[in-house]
PDB file of C-alpha atoms in Angstrom:
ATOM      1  CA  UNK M 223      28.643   4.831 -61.987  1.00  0.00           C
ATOM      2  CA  UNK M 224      29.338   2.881 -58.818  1.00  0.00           C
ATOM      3  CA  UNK M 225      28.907   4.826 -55.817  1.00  0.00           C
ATOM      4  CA  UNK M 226      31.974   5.985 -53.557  1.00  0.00           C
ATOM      5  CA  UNK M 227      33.227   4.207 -50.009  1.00  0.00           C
ATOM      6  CA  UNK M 228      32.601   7.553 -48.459  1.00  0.00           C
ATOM      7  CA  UNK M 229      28.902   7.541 -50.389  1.00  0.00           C
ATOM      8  CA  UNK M 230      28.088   3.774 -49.569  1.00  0.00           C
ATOM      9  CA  UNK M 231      29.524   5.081 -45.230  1.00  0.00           C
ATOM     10  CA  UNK M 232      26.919   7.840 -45.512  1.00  0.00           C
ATOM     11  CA  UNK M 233      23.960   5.213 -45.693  1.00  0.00           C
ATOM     12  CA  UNK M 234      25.342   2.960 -43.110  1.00  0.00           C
ATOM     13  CA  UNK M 235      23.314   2.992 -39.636  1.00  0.00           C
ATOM     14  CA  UNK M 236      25.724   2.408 -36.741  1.00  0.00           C
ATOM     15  CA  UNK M 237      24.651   1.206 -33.215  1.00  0.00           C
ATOM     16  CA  UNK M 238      25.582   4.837 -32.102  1.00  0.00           C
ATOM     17  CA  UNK M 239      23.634   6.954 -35.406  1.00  0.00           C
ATOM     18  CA  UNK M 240      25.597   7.745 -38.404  1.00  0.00           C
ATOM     19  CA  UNK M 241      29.051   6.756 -38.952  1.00  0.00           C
ATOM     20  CA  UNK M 242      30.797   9.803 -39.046  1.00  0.00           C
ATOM     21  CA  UNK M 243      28.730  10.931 -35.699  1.00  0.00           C
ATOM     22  CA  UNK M 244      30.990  11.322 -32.590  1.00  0.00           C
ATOM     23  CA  UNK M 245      30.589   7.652 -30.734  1.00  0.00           C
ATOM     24  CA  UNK M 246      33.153   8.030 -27.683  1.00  0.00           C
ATOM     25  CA  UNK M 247      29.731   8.390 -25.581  1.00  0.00           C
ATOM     26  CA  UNK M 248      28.419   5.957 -26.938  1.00  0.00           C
ATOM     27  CA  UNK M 249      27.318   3.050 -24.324  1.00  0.00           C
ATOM     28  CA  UNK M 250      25.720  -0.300 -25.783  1.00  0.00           C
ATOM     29  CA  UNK M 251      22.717  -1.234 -24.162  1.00  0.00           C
ATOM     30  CA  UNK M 252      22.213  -4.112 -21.371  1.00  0.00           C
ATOM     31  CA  UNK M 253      20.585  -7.042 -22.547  1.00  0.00           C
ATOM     32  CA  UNK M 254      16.665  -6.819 -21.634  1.00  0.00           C
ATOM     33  CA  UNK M 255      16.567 -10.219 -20.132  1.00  0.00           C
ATOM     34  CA  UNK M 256      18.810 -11.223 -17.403  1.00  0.00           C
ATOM     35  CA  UNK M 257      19.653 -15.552 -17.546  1.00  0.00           C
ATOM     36  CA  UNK M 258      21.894 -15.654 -20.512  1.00  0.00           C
ATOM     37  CA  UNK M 259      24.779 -18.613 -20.238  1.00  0.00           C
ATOM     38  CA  UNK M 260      27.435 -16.274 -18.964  1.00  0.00           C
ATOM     39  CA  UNK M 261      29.795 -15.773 -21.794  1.00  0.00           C
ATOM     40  CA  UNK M 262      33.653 -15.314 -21.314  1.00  0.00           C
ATOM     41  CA  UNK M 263      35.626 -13.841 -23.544  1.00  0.00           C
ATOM     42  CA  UNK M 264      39.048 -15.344 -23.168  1.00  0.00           C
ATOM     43  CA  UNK M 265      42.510 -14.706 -24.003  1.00  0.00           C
ATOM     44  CA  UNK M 266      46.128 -14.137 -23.507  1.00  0.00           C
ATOM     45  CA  UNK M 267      46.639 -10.200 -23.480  1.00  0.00           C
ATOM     46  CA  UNK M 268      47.762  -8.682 -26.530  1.00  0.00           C
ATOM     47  CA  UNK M 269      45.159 -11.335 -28.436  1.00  0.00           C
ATOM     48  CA  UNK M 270      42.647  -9.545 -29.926  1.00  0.00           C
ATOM     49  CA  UNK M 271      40.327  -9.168 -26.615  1.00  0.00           C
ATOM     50  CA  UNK M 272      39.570  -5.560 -26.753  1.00  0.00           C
ATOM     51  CA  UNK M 273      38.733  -5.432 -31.059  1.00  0.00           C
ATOM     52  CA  UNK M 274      36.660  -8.306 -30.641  1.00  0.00           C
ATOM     53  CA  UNK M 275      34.532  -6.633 -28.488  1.00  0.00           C
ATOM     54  CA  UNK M 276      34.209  -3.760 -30.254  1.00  0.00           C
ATOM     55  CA  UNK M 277      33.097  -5.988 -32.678  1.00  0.00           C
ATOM     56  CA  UNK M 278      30.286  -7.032 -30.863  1.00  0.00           C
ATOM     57  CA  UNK M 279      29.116  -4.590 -29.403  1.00  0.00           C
ATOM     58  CA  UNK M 280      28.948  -2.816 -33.128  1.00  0.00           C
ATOM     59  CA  UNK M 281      27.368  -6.099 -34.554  1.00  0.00           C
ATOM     60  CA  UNK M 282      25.038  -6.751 -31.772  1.00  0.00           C
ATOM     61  CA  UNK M 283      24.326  -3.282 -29.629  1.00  0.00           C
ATOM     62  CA  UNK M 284      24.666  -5.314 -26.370  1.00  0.00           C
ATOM     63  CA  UNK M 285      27.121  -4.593 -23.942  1.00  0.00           C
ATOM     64  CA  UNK M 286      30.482  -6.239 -23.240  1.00  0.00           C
ATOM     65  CA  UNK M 287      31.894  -6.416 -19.757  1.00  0.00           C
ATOM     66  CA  UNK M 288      35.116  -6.927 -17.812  1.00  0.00           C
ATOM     67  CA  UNK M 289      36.636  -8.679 -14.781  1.00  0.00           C
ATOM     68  CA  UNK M 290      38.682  -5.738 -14.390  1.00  0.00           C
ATOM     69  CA  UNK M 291      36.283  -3.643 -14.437  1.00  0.00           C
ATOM     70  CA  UNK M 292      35.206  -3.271 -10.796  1.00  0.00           C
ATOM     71  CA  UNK M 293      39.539  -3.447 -10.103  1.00  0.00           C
ATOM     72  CA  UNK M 294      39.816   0.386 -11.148  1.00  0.00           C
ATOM     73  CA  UNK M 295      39.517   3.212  -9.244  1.00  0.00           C
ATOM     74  CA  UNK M 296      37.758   5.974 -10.316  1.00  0.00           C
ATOM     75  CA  UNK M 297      35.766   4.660 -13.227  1.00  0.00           C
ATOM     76  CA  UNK M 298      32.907   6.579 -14.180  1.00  0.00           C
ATOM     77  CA  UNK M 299      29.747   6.252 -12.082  1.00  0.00           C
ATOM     78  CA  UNK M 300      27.458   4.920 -14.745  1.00  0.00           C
ATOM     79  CA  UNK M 301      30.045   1.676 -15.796  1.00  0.00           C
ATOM     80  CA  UNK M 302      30.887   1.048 -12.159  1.00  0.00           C
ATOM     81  CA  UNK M 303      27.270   1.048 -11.180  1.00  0.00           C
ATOM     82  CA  UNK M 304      26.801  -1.823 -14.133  1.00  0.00           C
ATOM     83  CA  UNK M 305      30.313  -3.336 -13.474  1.00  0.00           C
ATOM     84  CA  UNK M 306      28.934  -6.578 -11.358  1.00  0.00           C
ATOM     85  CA  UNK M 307      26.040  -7.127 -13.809  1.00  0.00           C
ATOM     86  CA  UNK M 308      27.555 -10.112 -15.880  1.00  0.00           C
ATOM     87  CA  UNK M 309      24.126 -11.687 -16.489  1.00  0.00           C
ATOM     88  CA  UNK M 310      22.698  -8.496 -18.891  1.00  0.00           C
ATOM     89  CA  UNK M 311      26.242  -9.013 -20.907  1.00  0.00           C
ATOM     90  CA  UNK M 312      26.881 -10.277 -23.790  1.00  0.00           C
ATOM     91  CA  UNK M 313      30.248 -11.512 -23.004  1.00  0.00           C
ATOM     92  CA  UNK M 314      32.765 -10.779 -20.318  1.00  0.00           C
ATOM     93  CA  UNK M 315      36.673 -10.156 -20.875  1.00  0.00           C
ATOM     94  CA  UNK M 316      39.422 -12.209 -19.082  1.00  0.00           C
ATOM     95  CA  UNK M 317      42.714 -13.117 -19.318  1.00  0.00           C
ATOM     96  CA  UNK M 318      42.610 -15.454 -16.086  1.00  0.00           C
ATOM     97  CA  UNK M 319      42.421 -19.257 -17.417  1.00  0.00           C
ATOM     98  CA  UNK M 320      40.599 -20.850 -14.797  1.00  0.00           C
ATOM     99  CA  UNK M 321      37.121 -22.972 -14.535  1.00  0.00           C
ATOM    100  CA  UNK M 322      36.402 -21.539 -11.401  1.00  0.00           C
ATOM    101  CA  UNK M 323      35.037 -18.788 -12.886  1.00  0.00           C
ATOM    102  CA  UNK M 324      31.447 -18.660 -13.068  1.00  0.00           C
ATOM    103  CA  UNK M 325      31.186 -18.737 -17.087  1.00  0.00           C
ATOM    104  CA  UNK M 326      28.996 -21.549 -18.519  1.00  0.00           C
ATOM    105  CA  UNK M 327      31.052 -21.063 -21.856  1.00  0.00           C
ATOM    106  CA  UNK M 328      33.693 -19.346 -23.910  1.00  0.00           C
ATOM    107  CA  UNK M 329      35.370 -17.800 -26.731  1.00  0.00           C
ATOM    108  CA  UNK M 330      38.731 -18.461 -26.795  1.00  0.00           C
ATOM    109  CA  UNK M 331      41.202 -16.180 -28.757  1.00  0.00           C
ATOM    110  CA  UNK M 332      44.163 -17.824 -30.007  1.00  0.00           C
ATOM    111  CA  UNK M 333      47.209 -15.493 -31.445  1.00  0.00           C
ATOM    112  CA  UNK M 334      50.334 -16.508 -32.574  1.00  0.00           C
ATOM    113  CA  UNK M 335      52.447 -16.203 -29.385  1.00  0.00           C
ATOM    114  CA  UNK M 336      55.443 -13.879 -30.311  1.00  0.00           C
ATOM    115  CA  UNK M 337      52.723 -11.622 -31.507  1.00  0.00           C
ATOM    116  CA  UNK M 338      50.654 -11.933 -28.618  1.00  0.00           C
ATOM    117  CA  UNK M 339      53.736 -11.189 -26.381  1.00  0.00           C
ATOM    118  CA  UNK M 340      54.562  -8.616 -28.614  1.00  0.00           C
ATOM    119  CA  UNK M 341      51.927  -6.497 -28.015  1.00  0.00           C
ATOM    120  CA  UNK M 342      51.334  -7.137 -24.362  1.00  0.00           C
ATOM    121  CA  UNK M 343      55.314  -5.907 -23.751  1.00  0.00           C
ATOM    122  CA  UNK M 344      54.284  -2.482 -25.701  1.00  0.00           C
ATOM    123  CA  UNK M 345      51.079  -2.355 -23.434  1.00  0.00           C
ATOM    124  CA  UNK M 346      53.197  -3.320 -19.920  1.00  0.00           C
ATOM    125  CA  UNK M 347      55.718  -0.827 -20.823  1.00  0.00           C
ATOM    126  CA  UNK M 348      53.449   2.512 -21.661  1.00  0.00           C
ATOM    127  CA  UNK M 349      50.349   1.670 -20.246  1.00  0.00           C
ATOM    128  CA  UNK M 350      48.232   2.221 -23.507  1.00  0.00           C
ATOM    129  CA  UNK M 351      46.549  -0.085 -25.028  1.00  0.00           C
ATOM    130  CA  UNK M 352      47.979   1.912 -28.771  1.00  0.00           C
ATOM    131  CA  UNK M 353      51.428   2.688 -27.629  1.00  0.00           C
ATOM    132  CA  UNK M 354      54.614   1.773 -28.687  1.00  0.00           C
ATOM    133  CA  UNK M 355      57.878   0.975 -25.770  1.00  0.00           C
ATOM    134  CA  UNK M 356      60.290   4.024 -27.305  1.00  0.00           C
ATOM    135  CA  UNK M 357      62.604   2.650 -29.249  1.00  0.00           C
ATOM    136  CA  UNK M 358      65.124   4.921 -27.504  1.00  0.00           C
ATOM    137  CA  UNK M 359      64.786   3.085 -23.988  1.00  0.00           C
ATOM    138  CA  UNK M 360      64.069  -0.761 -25.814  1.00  0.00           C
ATOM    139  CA  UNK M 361      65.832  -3.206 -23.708  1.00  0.00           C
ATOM    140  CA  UNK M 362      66.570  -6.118 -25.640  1.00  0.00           C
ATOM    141  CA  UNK M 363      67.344  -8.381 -22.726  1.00  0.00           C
ATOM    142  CA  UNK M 364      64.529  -7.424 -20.821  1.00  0.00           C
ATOM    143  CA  UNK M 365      62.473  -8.040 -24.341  1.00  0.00           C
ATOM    144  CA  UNK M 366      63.984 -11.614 -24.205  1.00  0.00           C
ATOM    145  CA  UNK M 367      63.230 -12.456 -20.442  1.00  0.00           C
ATOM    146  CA  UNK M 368      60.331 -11.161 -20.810  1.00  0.00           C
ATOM    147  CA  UNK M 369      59.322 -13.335 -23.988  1.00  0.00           C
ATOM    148  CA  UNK M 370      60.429 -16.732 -22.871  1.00  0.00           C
ATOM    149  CA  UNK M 371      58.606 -16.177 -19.201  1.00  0.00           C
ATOM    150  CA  UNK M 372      55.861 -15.459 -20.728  1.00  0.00           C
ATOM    151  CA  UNK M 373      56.003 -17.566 -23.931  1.00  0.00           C
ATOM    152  CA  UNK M 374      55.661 -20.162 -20.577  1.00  0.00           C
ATOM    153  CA  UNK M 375      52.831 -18.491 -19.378  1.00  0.00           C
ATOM    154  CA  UNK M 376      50.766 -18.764 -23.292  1.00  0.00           C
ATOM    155  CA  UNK M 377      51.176 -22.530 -22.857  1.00  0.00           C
ATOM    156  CA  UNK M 378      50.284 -23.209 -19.724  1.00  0.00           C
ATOM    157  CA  UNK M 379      47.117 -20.784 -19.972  1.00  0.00           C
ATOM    158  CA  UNK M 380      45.596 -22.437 -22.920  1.00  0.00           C
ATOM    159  CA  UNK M 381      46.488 -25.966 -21.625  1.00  0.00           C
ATOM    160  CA  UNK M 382      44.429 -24.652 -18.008  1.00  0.00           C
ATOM    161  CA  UNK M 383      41.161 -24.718 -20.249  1.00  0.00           C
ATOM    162  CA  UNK M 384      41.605 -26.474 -23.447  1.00  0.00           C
ATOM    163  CA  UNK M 385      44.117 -29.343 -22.088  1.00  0.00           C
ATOM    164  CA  UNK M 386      47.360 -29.865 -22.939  1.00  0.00           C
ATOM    165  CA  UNK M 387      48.921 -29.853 -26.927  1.00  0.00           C
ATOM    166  CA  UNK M 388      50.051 -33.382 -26.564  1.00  0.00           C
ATOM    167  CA  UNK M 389      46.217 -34.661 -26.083  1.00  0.00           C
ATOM    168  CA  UNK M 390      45.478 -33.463 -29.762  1.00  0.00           C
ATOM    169  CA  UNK M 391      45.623 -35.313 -33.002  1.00  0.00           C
ATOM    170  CA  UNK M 392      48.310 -33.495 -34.707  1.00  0.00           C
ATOM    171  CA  UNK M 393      45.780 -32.698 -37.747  1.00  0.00           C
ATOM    172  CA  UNK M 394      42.059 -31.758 -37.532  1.00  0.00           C
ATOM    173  CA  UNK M 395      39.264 -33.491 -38.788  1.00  0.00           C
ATOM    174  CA  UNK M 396      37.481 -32.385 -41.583  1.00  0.00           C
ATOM    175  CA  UNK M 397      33.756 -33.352 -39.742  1.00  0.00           C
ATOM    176  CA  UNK M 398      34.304 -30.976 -36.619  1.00  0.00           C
ATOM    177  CA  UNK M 399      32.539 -28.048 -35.859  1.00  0.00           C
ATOM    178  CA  UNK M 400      33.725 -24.787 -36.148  1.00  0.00           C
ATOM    179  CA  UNK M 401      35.687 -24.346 -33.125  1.00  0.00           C
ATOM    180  CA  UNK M 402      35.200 -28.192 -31.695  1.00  0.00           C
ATOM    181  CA  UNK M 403      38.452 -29.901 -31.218  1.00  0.00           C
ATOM    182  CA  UNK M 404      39.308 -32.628 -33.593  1.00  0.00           C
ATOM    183  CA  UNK M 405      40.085 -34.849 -30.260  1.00  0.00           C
ATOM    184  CA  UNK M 406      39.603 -34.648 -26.604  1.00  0.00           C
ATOM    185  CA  UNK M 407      40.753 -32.139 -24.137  1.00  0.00           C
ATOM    186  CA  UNK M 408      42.173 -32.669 -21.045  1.00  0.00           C
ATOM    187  CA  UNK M 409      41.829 -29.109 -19.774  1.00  0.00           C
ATOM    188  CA  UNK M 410      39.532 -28.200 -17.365  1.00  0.00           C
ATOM    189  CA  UNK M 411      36.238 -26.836 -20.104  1.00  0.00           C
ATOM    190  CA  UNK M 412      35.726 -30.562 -20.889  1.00  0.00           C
ATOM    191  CA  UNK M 413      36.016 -32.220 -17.139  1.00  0.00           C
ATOM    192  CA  UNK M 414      33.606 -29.428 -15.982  1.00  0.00           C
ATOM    193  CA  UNK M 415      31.977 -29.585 -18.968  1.00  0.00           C
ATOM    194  CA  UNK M 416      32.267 -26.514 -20.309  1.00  0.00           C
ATOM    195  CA  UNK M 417      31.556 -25.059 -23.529  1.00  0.00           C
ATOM    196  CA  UNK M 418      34.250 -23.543 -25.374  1.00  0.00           C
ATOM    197  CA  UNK M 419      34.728 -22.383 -29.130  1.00  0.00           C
ATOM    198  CA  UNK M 420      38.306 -21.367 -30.458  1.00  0.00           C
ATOM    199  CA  UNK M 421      38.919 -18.770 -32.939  1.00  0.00           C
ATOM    200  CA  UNK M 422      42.489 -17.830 -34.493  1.00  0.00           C
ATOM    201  CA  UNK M 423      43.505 -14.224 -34.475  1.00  0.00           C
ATOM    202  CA  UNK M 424      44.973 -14.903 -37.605  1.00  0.00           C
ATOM    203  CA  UNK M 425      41.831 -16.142 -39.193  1.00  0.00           C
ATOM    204  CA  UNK M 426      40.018 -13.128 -38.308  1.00  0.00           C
ATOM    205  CA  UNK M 427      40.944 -11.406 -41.816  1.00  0.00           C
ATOM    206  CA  UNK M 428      41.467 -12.590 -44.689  1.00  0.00           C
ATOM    207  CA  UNK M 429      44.672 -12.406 -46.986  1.00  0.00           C
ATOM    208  CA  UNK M 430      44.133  -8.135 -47.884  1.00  0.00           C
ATOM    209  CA  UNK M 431      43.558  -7.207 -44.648  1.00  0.00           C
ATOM    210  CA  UNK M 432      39.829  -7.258 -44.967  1.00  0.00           C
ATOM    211  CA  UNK M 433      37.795  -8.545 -42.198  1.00  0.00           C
ATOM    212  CA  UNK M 434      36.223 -12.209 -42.527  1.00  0.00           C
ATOM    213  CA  UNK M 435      32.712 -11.647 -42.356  1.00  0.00           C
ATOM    214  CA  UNK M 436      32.272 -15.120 -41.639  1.00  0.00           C
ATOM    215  CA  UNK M 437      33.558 -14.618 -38.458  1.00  0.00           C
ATOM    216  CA  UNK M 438      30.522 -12.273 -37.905  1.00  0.00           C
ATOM    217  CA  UNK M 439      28.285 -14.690 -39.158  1.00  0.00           C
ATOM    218  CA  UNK M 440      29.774 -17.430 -35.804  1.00  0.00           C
ATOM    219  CA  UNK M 441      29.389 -14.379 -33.355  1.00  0.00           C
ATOM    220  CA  UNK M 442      26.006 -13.891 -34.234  1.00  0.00           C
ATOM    221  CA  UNK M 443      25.351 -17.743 -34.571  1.00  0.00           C
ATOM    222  CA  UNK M 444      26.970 -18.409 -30.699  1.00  0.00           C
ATOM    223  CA  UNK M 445      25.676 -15.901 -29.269  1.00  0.00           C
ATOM    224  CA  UNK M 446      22.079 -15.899 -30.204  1.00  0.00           C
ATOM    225  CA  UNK M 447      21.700 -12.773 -32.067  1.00  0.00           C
ATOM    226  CA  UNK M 448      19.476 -12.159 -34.511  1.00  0.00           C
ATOM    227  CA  UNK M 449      21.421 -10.287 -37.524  1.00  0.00           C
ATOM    228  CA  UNK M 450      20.841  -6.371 -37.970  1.00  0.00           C
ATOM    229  CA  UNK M 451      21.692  -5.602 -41.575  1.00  0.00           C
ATOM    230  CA  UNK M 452      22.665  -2.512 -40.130  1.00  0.00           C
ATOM    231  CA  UNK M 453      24.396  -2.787 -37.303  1.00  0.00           C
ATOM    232  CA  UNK M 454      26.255  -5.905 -39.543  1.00  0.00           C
ATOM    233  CA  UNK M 455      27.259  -3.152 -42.276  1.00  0.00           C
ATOM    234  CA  UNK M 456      28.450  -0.956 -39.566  1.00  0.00           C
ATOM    235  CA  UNK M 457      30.881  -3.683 -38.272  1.00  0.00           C
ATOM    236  CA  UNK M 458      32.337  -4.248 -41.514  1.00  0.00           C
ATOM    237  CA  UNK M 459      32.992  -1.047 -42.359  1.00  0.00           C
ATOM    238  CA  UNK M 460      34.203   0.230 -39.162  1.00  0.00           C
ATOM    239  CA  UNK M 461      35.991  -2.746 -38.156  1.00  0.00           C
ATOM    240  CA  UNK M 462      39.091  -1.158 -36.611  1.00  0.00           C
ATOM    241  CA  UNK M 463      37.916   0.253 -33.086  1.00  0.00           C
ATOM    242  CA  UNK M 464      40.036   2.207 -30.444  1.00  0.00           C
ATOM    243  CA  UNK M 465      42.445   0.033 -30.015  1.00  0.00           C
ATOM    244  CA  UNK M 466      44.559  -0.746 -32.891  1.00  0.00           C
ATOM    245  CA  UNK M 467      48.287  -0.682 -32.434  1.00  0.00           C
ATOM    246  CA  UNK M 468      50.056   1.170 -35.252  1.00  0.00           C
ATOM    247  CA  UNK M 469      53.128  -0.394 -36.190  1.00  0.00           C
ATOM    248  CA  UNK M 470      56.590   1.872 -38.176  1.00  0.00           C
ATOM    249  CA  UNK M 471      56.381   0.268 -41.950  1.00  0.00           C
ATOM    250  CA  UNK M 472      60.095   1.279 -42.402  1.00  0.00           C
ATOM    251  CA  UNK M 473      61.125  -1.863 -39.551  1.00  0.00           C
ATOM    252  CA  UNK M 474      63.502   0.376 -37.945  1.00  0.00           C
ATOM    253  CA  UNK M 475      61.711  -0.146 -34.302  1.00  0.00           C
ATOM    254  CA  UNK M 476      62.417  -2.863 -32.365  1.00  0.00           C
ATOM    255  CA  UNK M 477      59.044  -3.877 -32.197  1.00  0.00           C
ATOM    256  CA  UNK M 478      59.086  -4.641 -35.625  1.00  0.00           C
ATOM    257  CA  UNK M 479      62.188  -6.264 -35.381  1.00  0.00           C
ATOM    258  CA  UNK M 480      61.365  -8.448 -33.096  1.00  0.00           C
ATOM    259  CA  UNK M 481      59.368 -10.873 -35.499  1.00  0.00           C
ATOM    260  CA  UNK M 482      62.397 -11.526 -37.777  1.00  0.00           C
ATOM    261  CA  UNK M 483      65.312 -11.578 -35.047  1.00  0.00           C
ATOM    262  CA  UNK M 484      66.628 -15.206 -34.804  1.00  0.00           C
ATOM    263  CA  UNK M 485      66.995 -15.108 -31.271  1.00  0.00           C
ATOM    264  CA  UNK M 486      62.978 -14.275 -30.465  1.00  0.00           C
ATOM    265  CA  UNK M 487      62.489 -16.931 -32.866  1.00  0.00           C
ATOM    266  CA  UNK M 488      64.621 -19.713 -31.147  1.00  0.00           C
ATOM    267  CA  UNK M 489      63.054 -18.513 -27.963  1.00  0.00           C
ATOM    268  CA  UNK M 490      59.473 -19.077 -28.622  1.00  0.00           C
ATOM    269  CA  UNK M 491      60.895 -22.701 -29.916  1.00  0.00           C
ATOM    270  CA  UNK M 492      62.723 -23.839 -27.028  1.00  0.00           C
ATOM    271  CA  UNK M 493      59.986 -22.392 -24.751  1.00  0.00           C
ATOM    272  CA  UNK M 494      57.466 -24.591 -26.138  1.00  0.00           C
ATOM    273  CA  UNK M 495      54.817 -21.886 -27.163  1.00  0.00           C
ATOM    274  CA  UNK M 496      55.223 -22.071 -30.813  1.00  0.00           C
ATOM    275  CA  UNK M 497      54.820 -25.834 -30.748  1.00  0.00           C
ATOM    276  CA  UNK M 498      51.606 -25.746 -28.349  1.00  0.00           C
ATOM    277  CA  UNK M 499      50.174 -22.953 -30.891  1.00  0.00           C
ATOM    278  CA  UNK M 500      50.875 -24.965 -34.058  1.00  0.00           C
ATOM    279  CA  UNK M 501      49.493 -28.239 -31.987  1.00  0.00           C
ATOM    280  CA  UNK M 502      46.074 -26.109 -31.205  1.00  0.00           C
ATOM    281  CA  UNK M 503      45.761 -24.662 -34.971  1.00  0.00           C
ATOM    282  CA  UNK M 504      45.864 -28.173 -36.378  1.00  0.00           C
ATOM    283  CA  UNK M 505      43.541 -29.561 -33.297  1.00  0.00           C
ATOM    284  CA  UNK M 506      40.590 -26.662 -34.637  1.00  0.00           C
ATOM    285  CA  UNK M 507      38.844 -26.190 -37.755  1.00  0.00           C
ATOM    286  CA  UNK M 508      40.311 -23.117 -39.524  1.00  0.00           C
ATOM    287  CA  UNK M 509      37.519 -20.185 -39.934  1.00  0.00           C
ATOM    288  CA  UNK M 510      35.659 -20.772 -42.839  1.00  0.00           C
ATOM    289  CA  UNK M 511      32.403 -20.122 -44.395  1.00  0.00           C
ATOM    290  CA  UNK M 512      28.882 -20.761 -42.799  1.00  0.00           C
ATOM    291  CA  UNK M 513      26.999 -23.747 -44.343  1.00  0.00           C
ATOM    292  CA  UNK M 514      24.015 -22.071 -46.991  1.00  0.00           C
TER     293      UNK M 514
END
């Protein structure tokens, strides 16, 4: 007899002790030797930023940081004590797309636009990372302002860094790298000469749901971590984190709604988001398995 999910969970060694053990105080470790390339973890809000790095910090035990971190008032002595110390890091959060930051390189998070904006309009309107705008007090005009301005705002981010769509090949080339472009930028990573490797939200699980391991295996590779078979159980079967947004299955919220009304749709066309995300996903290699 195969053993159960819950049986398999029971054996599984987590950064934080057993599985099932209470991790909300829980604090990954610094790394032990300052002098790391400063890593950035980059993206337009409502991309991913906050799962990935739950992801890494479960995968690798190292701490994650954030630029906004030192912004907040009141945080708890023992992060704001830390919140300066980029170099003992794994990788920092940002949403600003600038080079004049002092990162040496990046990982960029790509998500499809209208449900990057999606998400960032339920976390402007509550607050909360999980919540949902009431559907009650949904403004639809407000929704559409909102998603064209910034719809404007996902282009010209991305373009900042990795240069603008129109400098891509409008198909990749099967001998890049994983996350290389298949042409040259014209953003500011290449003409400061700046690392960067792109991953697509969407390529971060795979057709059930189920998180791509290989993109475990590329964190691990890019950031210089030796794999814990532990630790790399733990991520897979506690993938989720705090921060997962819970959408209504029924479609009756506007939120939901949202990704099949025609006039969201012919927004993020005429805004020129939609094209500069399809231009980017065939510039990069799609996600795919590490070489044996």
């Amino acid at each position: 007899m195969q053993p159960s999910n819950a049986n398999k969970q029971r054996h599984i060694q987590c950064p934080w002790g057993k599985p099932d053990a209470d991790s909300s105080s829980w604090r990954p470790v610094l790394l032990p030797q300052p002098g790391r390339p400063r890593t950035e973890l980059l993206s337009f809000p409502g991309s991913g930023n906050s799962w990935v790095r739950h992801l890494i910090e479960t995968l690798t035990g190292y701490r994650t940081n954030s630029i906004y971190h030192c912004n907040k008032k009141n945080y708890p002595p023992e992060i704001a004590a830390d919140c300066n110390k980029w170099n003992v890091s794994i990788v920092t959060k940002s949403h600003i797309f600038s080079c004049t930051a002092a990162w040496d390189r990046a990982l960029l998070l790509l998500r499809h636009p209208l449900h990057a904006i999606r998400a960032e309009y339920q976390r402007a309107n509550t607050w909360n990372q999980t919540a949902l705008v009431n559907e009650q007090h949904w403004d639809w005009e407000d929704w559409y302002k909102k998603l064209e301005k910034n719809c404007r705002r996902w282009t010209k981010d991305y373009a900042a860094v990795l240069g603008s769509p129109a400098s891509f090949p409008s198909s990749s080339s099967s001998s890049s790298s994983p996350g290389s472009p298949a042409g040259d930028a014209t953003g500011c990573a290449a003409l400061a000469n700046r690392t960067t490797h792109v991953f697509f939200y969407e390529d971060l699980k795979d057709s059930a749901g189920e998180l791509n391991n290989h993109f475990l295996d590329q964190l691990l590779l890019l950031l210089g971590i030796e794999r814990q078979a532990a630790f790399y159980e733990c991520a897979r079967a506690f993938p989720e984190g705090r921060f997962k947004r819970s959408y209504p299955q029924d479609g009756s919220h506007p939120a939901v709604q949202v990704l099949t009304d025609a006039r969201s749709q012919q927004t993020v066309a005429s805004a020129g988001c939609l094209d500069a995300y399809n231009a980017y996903r065939a510039a990069y290699p799609r996600l795919l398995p590490l070489p044996s």
